[in-house]
PDB file of C-alpha atoms and ligand atoms in Angstrom:
ATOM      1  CA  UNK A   1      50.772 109.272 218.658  1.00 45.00           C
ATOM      2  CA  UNK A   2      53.109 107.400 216.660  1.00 46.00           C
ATOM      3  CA  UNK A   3      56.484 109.242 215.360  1.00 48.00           C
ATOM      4  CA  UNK A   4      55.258 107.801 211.510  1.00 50.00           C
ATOM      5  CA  UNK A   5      51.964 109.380 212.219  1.00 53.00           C
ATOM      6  CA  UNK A   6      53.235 112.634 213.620  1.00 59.00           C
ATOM      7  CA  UNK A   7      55.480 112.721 210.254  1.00 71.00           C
ATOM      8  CA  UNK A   8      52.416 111.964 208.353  1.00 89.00           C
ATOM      9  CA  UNK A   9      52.303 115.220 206.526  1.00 94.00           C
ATOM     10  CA  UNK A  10      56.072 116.216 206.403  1.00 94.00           C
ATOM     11  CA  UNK A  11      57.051 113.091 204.881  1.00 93.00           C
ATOM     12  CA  UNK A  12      54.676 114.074 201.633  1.00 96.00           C
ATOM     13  CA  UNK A  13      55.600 117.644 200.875  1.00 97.00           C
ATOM     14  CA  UNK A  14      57.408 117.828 197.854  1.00 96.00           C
ATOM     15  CA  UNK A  15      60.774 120.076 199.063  1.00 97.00           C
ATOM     16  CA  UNK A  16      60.987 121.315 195.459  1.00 96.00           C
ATOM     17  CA  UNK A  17      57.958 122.578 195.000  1.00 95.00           C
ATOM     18  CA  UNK A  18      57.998 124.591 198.613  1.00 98.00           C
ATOM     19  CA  UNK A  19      55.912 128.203 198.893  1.00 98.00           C
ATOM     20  CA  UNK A  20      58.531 130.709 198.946  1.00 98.00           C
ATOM     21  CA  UNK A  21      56.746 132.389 201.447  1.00 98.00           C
ATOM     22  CA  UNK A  22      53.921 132.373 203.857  1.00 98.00           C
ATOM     23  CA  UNK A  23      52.132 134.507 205.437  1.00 98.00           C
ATOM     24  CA  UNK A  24      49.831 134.385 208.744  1.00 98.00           C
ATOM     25  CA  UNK A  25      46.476 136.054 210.290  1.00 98.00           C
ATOM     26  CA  UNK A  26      47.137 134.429 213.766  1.00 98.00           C
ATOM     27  CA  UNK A  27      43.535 134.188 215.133  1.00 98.00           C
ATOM     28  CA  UNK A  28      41.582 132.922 218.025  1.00 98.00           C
ATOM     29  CA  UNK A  29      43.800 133.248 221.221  1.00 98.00           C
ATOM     30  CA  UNK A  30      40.845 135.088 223.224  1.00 97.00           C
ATOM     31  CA  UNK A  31      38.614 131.983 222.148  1.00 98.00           C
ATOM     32  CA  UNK A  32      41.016 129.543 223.001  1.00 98.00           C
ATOM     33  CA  UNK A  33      41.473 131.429 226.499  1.00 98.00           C
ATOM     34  CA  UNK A  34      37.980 131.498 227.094  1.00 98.00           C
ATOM     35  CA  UNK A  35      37.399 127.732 226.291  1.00 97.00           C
ATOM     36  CA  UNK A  36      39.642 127.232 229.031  1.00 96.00           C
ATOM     37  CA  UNK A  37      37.785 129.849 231.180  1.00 98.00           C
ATOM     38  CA  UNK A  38      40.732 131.913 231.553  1.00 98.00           C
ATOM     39  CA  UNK A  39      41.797 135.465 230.576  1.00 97.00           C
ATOM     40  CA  UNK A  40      42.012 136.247 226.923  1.00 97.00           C
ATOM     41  CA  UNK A  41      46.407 137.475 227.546  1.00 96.00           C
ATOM     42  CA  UNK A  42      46.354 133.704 228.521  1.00 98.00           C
ATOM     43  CA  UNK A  43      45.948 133.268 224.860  1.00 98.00           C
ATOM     44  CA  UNK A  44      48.332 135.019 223.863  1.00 97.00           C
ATOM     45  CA  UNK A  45      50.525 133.827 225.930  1.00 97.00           C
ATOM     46  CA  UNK A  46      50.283 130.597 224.458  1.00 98.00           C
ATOM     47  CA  UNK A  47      50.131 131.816 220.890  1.00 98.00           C
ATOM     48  CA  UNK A  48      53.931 132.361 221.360  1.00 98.00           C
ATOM     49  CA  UNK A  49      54.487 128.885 221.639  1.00 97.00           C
ATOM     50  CA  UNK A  50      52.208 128.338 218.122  1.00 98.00           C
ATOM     51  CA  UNK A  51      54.542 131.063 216.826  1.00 98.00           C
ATOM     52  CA  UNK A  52      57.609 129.342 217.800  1.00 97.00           C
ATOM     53  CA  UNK A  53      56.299 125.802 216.617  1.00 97.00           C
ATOM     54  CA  UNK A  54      55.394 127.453 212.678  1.00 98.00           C
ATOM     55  CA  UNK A  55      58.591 129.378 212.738  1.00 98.00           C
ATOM     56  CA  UNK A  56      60.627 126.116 213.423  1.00 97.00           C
ATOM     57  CA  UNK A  57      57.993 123.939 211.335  1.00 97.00           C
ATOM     58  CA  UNK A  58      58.976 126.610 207.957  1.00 98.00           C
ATOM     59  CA  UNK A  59      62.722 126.980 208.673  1.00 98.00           C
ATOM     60  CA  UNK A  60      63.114 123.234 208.952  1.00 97.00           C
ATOM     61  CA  UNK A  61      61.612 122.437 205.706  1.00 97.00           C
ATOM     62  CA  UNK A  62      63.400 125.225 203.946  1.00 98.00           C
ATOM     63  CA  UNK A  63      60.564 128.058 203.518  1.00 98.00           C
ATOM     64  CA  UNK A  64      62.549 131.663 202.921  1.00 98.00           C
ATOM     65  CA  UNK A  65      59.907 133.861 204.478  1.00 98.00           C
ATOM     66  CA  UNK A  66      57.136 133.524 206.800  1.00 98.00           C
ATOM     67  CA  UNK A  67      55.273 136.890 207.630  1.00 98.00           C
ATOM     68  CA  UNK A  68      53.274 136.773 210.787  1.00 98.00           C
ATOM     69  CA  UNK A  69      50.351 139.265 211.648  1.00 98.00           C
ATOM     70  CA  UNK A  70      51.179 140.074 214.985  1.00 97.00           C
ATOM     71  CA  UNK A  71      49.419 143.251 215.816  1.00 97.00           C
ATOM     72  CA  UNK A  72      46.908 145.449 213.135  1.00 97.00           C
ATOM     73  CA  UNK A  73      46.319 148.870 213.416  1.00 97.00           C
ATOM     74  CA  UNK A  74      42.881 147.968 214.137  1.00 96.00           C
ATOM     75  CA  UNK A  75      44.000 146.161 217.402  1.00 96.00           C
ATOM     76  CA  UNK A  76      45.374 149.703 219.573  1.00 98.00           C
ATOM     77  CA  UNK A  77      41.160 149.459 219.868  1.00 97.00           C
ATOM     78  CA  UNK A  78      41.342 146.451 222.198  1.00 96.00           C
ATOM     79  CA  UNK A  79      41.021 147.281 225.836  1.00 96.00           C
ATOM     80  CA  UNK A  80      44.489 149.099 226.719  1.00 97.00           C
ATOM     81  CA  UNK A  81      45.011 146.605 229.474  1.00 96.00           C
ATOM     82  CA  UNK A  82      45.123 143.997 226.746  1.00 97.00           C
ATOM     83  CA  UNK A  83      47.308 146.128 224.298  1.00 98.00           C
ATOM     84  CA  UNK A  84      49.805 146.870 227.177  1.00 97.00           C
ATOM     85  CA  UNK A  85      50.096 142.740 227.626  1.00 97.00           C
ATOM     86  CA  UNK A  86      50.327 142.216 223.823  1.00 97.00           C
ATOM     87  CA  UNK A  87      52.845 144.541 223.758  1.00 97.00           C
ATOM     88  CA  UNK A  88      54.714 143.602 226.995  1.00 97.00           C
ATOM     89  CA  UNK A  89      54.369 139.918 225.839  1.00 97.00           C
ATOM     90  CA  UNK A  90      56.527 141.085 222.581  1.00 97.00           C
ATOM     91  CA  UNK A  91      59.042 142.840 224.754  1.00 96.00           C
ATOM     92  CA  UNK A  92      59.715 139.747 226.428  1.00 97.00           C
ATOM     93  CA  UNK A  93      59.104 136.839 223.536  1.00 97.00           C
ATOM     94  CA  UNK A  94      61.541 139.017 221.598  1.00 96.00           C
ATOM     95  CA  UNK A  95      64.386 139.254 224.003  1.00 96.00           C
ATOM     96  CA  UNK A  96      63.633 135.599 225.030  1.00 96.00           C
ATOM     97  CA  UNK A  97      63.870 134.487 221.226  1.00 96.00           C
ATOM     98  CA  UNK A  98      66.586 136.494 219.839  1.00 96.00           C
ATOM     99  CA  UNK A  99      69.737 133.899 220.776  1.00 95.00           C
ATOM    100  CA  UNK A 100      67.314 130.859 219.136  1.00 96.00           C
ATOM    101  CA  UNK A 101      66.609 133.479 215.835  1.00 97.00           C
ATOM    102  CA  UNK A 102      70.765 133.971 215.647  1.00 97.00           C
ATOM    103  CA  UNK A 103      71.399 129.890 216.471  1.00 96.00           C
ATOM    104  CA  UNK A 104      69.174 128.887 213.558  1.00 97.00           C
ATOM    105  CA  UNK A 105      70.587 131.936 210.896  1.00 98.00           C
ATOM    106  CA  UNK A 106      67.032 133.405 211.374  1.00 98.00           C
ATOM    107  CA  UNK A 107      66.405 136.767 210.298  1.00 98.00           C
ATOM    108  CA  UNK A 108      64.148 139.325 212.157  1.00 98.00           C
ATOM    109  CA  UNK A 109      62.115 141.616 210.393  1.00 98.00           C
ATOM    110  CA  UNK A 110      59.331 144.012 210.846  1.00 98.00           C
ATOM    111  CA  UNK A 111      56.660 145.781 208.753  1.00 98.00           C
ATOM    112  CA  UNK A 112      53.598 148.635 209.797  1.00 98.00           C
ATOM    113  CA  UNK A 113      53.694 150.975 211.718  1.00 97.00           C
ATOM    114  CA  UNK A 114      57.089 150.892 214.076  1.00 97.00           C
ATOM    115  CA  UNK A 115      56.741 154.360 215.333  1.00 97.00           C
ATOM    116  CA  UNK A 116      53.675 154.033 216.902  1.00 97.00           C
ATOM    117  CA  UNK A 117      54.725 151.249 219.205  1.00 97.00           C
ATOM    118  CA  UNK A 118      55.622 151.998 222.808  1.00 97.00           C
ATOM    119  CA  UNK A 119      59.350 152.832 223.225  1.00 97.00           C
ATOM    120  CA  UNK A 120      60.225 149.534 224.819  1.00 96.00           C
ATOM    121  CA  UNK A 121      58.872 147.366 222.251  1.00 97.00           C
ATOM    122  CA  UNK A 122      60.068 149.545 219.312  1.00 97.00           C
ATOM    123  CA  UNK A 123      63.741 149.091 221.128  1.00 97.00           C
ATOM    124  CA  UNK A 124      63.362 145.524 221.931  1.00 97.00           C
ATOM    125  CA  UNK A 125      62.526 144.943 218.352  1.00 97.00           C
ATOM    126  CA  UNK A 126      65.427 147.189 216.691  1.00 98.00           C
ATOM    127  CA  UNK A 127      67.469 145.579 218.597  1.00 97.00           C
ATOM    128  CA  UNK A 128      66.704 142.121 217.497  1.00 98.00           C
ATOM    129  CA  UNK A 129      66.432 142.874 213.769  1.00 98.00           C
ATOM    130  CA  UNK A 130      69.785 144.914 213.921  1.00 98.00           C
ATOM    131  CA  UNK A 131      71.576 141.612 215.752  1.00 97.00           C
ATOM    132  CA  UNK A 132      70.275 139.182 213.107  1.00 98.00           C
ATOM    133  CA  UNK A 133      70.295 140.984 209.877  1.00 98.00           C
ATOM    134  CA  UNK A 134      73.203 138.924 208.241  1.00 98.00           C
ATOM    135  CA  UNK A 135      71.250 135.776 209.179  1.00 98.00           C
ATOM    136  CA  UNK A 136      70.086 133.980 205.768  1.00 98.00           C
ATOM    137  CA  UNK A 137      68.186 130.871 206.388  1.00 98.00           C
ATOM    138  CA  UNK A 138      64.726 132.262 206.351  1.00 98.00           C
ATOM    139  CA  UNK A 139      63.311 135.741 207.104  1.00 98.00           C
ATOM    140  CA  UNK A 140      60.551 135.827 210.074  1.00 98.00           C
ATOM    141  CA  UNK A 141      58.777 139.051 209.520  1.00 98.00           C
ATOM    142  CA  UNK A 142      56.273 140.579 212.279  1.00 98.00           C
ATOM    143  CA  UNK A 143      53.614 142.745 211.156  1.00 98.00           C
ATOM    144  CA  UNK A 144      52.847 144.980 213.949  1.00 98.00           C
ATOM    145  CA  UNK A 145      50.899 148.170 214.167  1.00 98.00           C
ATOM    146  CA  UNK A 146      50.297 147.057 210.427  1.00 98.00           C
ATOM    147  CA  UNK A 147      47.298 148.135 208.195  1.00 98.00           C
ATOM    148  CA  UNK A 148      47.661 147.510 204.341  1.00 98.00           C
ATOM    149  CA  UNK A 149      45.449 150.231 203.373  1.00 98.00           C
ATOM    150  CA  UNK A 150      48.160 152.531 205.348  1.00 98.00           C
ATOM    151  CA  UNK A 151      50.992 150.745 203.968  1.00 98.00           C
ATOM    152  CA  UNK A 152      49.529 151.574 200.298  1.00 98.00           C
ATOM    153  CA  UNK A 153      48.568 154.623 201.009  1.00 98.00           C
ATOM    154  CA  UNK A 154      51.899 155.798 202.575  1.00 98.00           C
ATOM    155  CA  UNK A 155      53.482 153.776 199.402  1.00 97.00           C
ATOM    156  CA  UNK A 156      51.270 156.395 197.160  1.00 96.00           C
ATOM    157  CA  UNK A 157      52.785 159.459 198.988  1.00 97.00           C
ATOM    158  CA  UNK A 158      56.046 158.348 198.477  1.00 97.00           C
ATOM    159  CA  UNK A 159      55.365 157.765 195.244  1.00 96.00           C
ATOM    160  CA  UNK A 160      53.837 161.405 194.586  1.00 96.00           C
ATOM    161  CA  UNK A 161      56.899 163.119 195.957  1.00 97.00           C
ATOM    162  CA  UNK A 162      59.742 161.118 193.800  1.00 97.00           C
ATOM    163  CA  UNK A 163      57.503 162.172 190.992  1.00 96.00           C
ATOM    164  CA  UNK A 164      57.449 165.858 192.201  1.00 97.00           C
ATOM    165  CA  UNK A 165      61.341 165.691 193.178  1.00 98.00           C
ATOM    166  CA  UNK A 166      61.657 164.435 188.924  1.00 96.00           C
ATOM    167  CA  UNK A 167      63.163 160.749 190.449  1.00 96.00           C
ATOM    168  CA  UNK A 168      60.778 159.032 188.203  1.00 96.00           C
ATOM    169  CA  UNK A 169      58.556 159.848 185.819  1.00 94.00           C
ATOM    170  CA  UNK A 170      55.099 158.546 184.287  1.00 93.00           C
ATOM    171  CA  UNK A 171      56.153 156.781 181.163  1.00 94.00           C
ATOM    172  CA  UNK A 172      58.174 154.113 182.855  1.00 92.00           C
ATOM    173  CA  UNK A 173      55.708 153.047 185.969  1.00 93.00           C
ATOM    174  CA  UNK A 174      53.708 150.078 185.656  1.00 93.00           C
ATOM    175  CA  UNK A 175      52.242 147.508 187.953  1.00 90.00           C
ATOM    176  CA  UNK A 176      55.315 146.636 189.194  1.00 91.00           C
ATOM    177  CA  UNK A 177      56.924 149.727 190.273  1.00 94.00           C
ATOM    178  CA  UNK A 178      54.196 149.913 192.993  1.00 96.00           C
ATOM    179  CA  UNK A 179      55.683 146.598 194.717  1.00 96.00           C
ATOM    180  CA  UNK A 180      59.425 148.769 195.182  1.00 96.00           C
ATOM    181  CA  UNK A 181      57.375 151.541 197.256  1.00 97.00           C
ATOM    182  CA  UNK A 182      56.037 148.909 200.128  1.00 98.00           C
ATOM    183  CA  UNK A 183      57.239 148.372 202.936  1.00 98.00           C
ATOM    184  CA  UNK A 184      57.860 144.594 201.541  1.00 98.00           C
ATOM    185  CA  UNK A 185      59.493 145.510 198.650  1.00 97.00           C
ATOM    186  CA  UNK A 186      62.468 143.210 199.381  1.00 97.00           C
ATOM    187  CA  UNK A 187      59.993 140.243 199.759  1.00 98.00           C
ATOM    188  CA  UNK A 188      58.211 137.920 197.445  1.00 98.00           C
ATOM    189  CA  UNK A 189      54.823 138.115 197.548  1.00 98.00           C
ATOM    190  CA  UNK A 190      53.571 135.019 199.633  1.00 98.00           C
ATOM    191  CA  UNK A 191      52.667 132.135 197.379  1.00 98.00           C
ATOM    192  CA  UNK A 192      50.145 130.732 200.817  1.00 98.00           C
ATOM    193  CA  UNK A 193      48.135 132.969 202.964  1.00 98.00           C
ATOM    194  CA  UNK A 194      47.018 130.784 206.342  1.00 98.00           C
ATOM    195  CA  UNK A 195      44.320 131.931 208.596  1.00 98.00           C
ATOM    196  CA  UNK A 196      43.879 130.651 211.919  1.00 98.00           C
ATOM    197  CA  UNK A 197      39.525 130.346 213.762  1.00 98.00           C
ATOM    198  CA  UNK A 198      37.593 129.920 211.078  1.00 98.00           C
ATOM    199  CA  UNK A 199      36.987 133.378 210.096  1.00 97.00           C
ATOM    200  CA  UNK A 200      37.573 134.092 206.429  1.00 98.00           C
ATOM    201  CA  UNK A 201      38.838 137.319 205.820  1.00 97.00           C
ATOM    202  CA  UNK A 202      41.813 138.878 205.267  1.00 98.00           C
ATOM    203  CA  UNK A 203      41.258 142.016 207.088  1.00 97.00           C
ATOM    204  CA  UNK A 204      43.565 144.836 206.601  1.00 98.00           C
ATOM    205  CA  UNK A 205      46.732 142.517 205.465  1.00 98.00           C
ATOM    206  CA  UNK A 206      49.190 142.347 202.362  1.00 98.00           C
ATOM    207  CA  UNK A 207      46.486 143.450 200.081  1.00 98.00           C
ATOM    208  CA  UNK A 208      48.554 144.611 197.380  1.00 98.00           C
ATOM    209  CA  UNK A 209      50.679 141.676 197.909  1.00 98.00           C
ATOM    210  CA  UNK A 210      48.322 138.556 197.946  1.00 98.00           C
ATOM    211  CA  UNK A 211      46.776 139.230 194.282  1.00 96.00           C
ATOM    212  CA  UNK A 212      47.568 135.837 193.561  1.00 95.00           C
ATOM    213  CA  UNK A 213      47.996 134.070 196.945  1.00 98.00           C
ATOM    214  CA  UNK A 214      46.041 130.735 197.669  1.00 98.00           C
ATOM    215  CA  UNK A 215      44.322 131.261 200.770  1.00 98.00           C
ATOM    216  CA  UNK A 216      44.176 128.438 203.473  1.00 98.00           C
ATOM    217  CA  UNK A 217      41.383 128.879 206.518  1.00 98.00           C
ATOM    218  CA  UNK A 218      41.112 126.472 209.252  1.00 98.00           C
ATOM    219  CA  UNK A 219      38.762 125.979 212.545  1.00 98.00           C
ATOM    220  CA  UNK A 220      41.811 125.306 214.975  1.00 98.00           C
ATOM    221  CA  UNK A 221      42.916 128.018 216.847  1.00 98.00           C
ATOM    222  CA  UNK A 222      46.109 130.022 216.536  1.00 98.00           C
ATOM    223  CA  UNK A 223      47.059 128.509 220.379  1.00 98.00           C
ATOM    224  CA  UNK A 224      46.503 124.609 218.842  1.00 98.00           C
ATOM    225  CA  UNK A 225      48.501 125.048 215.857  1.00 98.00           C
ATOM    226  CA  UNK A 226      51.607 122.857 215.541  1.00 97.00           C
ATOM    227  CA  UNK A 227      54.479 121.844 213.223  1.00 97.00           C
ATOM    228  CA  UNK A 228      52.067 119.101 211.803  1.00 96.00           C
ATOM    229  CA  UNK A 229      49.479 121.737 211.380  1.00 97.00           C
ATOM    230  CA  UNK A 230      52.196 124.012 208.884  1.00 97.00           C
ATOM    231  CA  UNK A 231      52.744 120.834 207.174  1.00 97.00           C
ATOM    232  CA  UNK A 232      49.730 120.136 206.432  1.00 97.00           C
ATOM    233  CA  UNK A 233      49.343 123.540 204.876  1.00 98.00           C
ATOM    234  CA  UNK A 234      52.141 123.321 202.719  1.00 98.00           C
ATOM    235  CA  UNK A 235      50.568 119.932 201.427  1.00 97.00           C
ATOM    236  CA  UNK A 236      47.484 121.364 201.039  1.00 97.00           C
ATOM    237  CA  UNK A 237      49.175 124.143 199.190  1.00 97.00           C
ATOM    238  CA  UNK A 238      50.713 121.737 196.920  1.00 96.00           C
ATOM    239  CA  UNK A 239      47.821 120.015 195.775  1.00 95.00           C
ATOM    240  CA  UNK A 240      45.981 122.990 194.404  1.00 93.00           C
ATOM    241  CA  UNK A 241      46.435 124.212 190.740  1.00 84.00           C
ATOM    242  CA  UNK A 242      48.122 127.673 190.469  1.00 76.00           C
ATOM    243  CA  UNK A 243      46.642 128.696 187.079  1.00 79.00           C
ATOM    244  CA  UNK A 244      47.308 132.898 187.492  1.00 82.00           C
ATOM    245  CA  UNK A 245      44.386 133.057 184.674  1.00 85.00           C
ATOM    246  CA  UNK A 246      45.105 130.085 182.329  1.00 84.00           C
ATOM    247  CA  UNK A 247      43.826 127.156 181.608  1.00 86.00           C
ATOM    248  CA  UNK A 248      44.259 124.204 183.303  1.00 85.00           C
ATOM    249  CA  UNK A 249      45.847 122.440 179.846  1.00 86.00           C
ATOM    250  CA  UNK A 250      47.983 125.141 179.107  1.00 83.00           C
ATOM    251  CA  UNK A 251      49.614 125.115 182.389  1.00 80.00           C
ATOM    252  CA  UNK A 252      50.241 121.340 182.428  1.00 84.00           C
ATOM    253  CA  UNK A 253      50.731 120.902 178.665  1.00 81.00           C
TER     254      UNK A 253
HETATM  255  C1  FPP B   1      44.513 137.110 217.474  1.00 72.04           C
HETATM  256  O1  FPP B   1      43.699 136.462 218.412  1.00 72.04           O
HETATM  257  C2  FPP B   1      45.853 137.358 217.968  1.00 72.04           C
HETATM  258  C3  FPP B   1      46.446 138.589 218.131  1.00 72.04           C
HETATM  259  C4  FPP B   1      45.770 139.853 217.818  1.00 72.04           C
HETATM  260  C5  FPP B   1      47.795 138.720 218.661  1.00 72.04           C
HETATM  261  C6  FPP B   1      48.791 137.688 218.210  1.00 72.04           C
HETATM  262  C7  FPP B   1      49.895 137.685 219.170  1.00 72.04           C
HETATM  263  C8  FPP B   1      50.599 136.591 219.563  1.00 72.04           C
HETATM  264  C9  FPP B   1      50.401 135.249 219.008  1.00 72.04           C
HETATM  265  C10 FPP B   1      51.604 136.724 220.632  1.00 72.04           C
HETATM  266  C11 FPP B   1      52.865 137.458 220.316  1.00 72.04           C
HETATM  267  C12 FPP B   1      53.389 137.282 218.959  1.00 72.04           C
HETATM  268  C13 FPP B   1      54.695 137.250 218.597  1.00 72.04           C
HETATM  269  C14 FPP B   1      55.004 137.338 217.160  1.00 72.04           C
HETATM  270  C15 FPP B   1      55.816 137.114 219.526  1.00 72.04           C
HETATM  271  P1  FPP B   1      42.463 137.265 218.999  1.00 72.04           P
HETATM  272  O2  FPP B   1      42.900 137.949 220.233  1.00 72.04           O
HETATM  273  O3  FPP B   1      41.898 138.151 217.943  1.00 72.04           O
HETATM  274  O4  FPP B   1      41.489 136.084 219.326  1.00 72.04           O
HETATM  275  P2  FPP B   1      39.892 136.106 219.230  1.00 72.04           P
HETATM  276  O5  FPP B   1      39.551 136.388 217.799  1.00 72.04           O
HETATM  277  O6  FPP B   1      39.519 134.716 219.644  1.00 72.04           O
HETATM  278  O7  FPP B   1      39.401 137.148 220.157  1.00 72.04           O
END
């Protein structure tokens, strides 16, 4: 492949009209493992590299946050064998990754459920997010252990007991207010939602969040995605019509 064709969709984004932020279902690594007749942690393995090539894709053309869905709360169902890789896989992609995340002013971040990883992980991950937190170029969030139903539901709670402590009260809540009790309250919601194998579904993530997202789904595999693959994306992105309930005239008049 030519270097013009492998620029083909980079050189057509428009940098000024860039998503904020993106966010990822990463699908298809047990597919892609069993195409190749091997184990489905083979996969994953080689999802890292997918997750290093859109994390380098999105800080090079200047996206701010890119939220990947790592791990759901619906995944500790897997076969433990396969959990205990995922989970020893982040361990190691983590402490492999961290001196890259600092050299390109990456910050780590995390949302779901951080308690109910194993002890390692949880460590290997605090660790991480604690060494780049001053880092500003863009803001790589892993969702792990993550559910948004949880997420919203814990938000609720929270919610329930400032009320009962007096910290806020009914008259000044609206819509709004429910964004600063999530766990991504410092983040914009995502502007693109990608999903990886073909399914189209959203299952479980940034439901509260994606009320306007467009959503991109595409055949390849979360193991064959590249840098050309994000850009394409982001043009894709940029070609649709973001109306939020207008007309089309009234936004372009
Ligand atoms: C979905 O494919 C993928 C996952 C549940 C795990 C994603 C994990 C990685 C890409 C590796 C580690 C990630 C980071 C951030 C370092 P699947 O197993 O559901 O595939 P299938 O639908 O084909 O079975």
């Amino acid at each position: 492949m030519s270097s013009l064709y492998q620029n083909k969709y980079k050189d057509l984004i428009e940098l000024n009209n860039l998503p904020e932020h993106i966010a990822v279902i990463m699908d298809g690594n047990g597919r892609w493992a069993k195409k190749q007749g091997k184990p489905r942690v083979f996969g994953h393995k080689n999802g890292v590299k997918a997750v290093r090539e859109a994390t380098e894709a999105c800080a090079e053309i200047g996206i701010k946050y890119l939220t990947l869905y790592a791990f759901s709360t619906e995944n500790w169902n897997r076969p433990s064998f396969e959990v205990t890789a995922l989970m020893e896989l982040l361990v190691l992609t983590i402490g492999r990754e961290v001196k890259t995340l600092q050299k390109n002013n990456i910050r780590l971040n995390a949302i779901g459920n951080l308690s109910s990883l194993p002890s390692k992980t949880r460590i290997e991950l605090e660790k991480a997010i604690e060494a780049t937190k001053n880092n500003t170029r863009m803001t790589l969030t892993l969702a792990l252990s993550y559910g948004s139903r949880e997420e919203i539901f814990e938000a609720f709670l929270k919610m329930a007991q400032d009320f009962k402590d007096e910290k806020i009260n009914l008259q000044e809540l609206n819509p709004e207010s429910i964004k600063n009790y999530l766990q991504t309250s410092q983040i914009p919601d995502p502007e693109l939602l990608i999903r990886t194998s073909g399914e189209c579904r959203v299952s479980n993530f940034l439901l509260w969040q994606i009320a306007y997202t467009e959503f991109i789904f595409t055949d390849k595999l979360w193991p064959e995605i590249g840098k050309e693959d994000f850009y394409s994306f982001i043009y894709q992105y940029q070609q649709r019509e973001r109306r939020f309930g207008k007309t089309s005239e009234q936004i372009n008049s």
